[in-house]
PDB file of C-alpha atoms in Angstrom:
ATOM      1  CA  SER A   1       1.493 -21.205 -18.980  1.00 72.00           C
ATOM      2  CA  MET A   2       0.635 -17.650 -18.811  1.00 75.00           C
ATOM      3  CA  THR A   3       3.585 -16.977 -16.383  1.00 82.00           C
ATOM      4  CA  PHE A   4       6.426 -18.266 -18.337  1.00 82.00           C
ATOM      5  CA  ILE A   5       4.853 -16.092 -21.577  1.00 78.00           C
ATOM      6  CA  LEU A   6       5.153 -13.261 -19.340  1.00 77.00           C
ATOM      7  CA  MET A   7       8.525 -13.917 -18.439  1.00 80.00           C
ATOM      8  CA  LYS A   8       9.334 -14.396 -21.533  1.00 80.00           C
ATOM      9  CA  ILE A   9       8.121 -10.885 -22.893  1.00 76.00           C
ATOM     10  CA  ILE A  10       9.826  -9.330 -20.210  1.00 76.00           C
ATOM     11  CA  CYS A  11      13.011 -11.493 -21.013  1.00 77.00           C
ATOM     12  CA  ASP A  12      12.552 -10.591 -25.132  1.00 76.00           C
ATOM     13  CA  LEU A  13      11.692  -6.963 -23.831  1.00 75.00           C
ATOM     14  CA  ASN A  14      15.184  -6.420 -21.319  1.00 76.00           C
ATOM     15  CA  LEU A  15      16.694  -8.275 -24.333  1.00 75.00           C
ATOM     16  CA  ASN A  16      15.975  -5.826 -26.952  1.00 72.00           C
ATOM     17  CA  THR A  17      16.877  -3.091 -24.930  1.00 78.00           C
ATOM     18  CA  ASN A  18      20.190  -4.235 -24.002  1.00 78.00           C
ATOM     19  CA  THR A  19      20.421  -4.851 -27.818  1.00 79.00           C
ATOM     20  CA  GLU A  20      19.405  -1.238 -28.517  1.00 80.00           C
ATOM     21  CA  ALA A  21      21.564   0.443 -25.915  1.00 77.00           C
ATOM     22  CA  ARG A  22      24.284  -2.036 -27.094  1.00 80.00           C
ATOM     23  CA  GLU A  23      23.704   0.241 -30.574  1.00 83.00           C
ATOM     24  CA  GLN A  24      23.466   3.237 -29.339  1.00 83.00           C
ATOM     25  CA  GLN A  25      26.714   2.702 -27.444  1.00 82.00           C
ATOM     26  CA  ARG A  26      28.511   1.346 -30.755  1.00 83.00           C
ATOM     27  CA  ARG A  27      27.497   4.346 -32.850  1.00 88.00           C
ATOM     28  CA  PHE A  28      28.010   6.653 -29.975  1.00 86.00           C
ATOM     29  CA  VAL A  29      31.736   5.607 -30.504  1.00 84.00           C
ATOM     30  CA  ASN A  30      31.596   5.458 -33.776  1.00 87.00           C
ATOM     31  CA  GLU A  31      30.496   8.917 -34.344  1.00 89.00           C
ATOM     32  CA  ARG A  32      33.502   9.587 -31.770  1.00 86.00           C
ATOM     33  CA  PHE A  33      36.093   7.940 -33.450  1.00 87.00           C
ATOM     34  CA  GLN A  34      35.006   9.642 -36.885  1.00 91.00           C
ATOM     35  CA  ARG A  35      34.807  13.066 -35.468  1.00 89.00           C
ATOM     36  CA  SER A  36      38.871  11.697 -33.823  1.00 89.00           C
ATOM     37  CA  ASN A  37      39.824  10.851 -36.793  1.00 91.00           C
ATOM     38  CA  GLU A  38      38.120  13.677 -38.832  1.00 94.00           C
ATOM     39  CA  ASN A  39      40.177  16.131 -36.237  1.00 93.00           C
ATOM     40  CA  ILE A  40      43.063  14.018 -36.727  1.00 94.00           C
ATOM     41  CA  ASP A  41      43.040  14.768 -40.349  1.00 95.00           C
ATOM     42  CA  HIS A  42      42.282  18.261 -40.119  1.00 96.00           C
ATOM     43  CA  SER A  43      45.911  18.389 -37.916  1.00 96.00           C
ATOM     44  CA  ILE A  44      47.551  16.874 -40.247  1.00 96.00           C
ATOM     45  CA  GLU A  45      46.340  19.253 -43.622  1.00 97.00           C
ATOM     46  CA  GLN A  46      47.241  22.107 -41.385  1.00 97.00           C
ATOM     47  CA  SER A  47      50.633  20.735 -40.529  1.00 97.00           C
ATOM     48  CA  LYS A  48      51.552  20.120 -44.090  1.00 97.00           C
ATOM     49  CA  ASN A  49      50.359  23.597 -45.086  1.00 98.00           C
ATOM     50  CA  HIS A  50      52.108  24.915 -42.367  1.00 97.00           C
ATOM     51  CA  VAL A  51      55.361  23.183 -43.629  1.00 97.00           C
ATOM     52  CA  GLN A  52      54.893  24.393 -47.041  1.00 98.00           C
ATOM     53  CA  ASN A  53      54.629  27.785 -45.655  1.00 98.00           C
ATOM     54  CA  VAL A  54      57.904  27.722 -44.011  1.00 97.00           C
ATOM     55  CA  ARG A  55      59.674  26.210 -46.915  1.00 97.00           C
ATOM     56  CA  GLU A  56      58.486  28.637 -48.873  1.00 97.00           C
ATOM     57  CA  ARG A  57      59.456  31.313 -47.148  1.00 97.00           C
ATOM     58  CA  LEU A  58      63.011  29.592 -46.461  1.00 97.00           C
ATOM     59  CA  HIS A  59      63.042  29.224 -50.453  1.00 97.00           C
ATOM     60  CA  GLU A  60      62.594  32.685 -50.416  1.00 96.00           C
ATOM     61  CA  CYS A  61      65.004  33.691 -47.873  1.00 95.00           C
ATOM     62  CA  LYS A  62      67.579  31.588 -49.559  1.00 94.00           C
ATOM     63  CA  ASN A  63      67.192  33.761 -52.755  1.00 94.00           C
ATOM     64  CA  LEU A  64      67.209  36.960 -51.008  1.00 93.00           C
ATOM     65  CA  LEU A  65      70.915  35.689 -49.322  1.00 92.00           C
ATOM     66  CA  LEU A  66      72.080  34.639 -53.000  1.00 91.00           C
ATOM     67  CA  LEU A  67      71.137  38.154 -54.208  1.00 91.00           C
ATOM     68  CA  LYS A  68      73.470  39.684 -51.650  1.00 87.00           C
ATOM     69  CA  ARG A  69      75.956  38.160 -52.946  1.00 80.00           C
TER      70      ARG A  69
END
């Protein structure tokens, strides 16, 4: 009957809306994780560079101390 068809259309619309909302939430979460991972990677690279700089300074200090002997 017409009522059944209308109910089916409304149900399908709700399902599509829910599916779209879930897809949008999934994309949002994925984007957030991607940005978070990129920030973590950037932080790791900064730390590596900092450690490398400290090593170089320590090596320079060691050489200066050896020269003073």
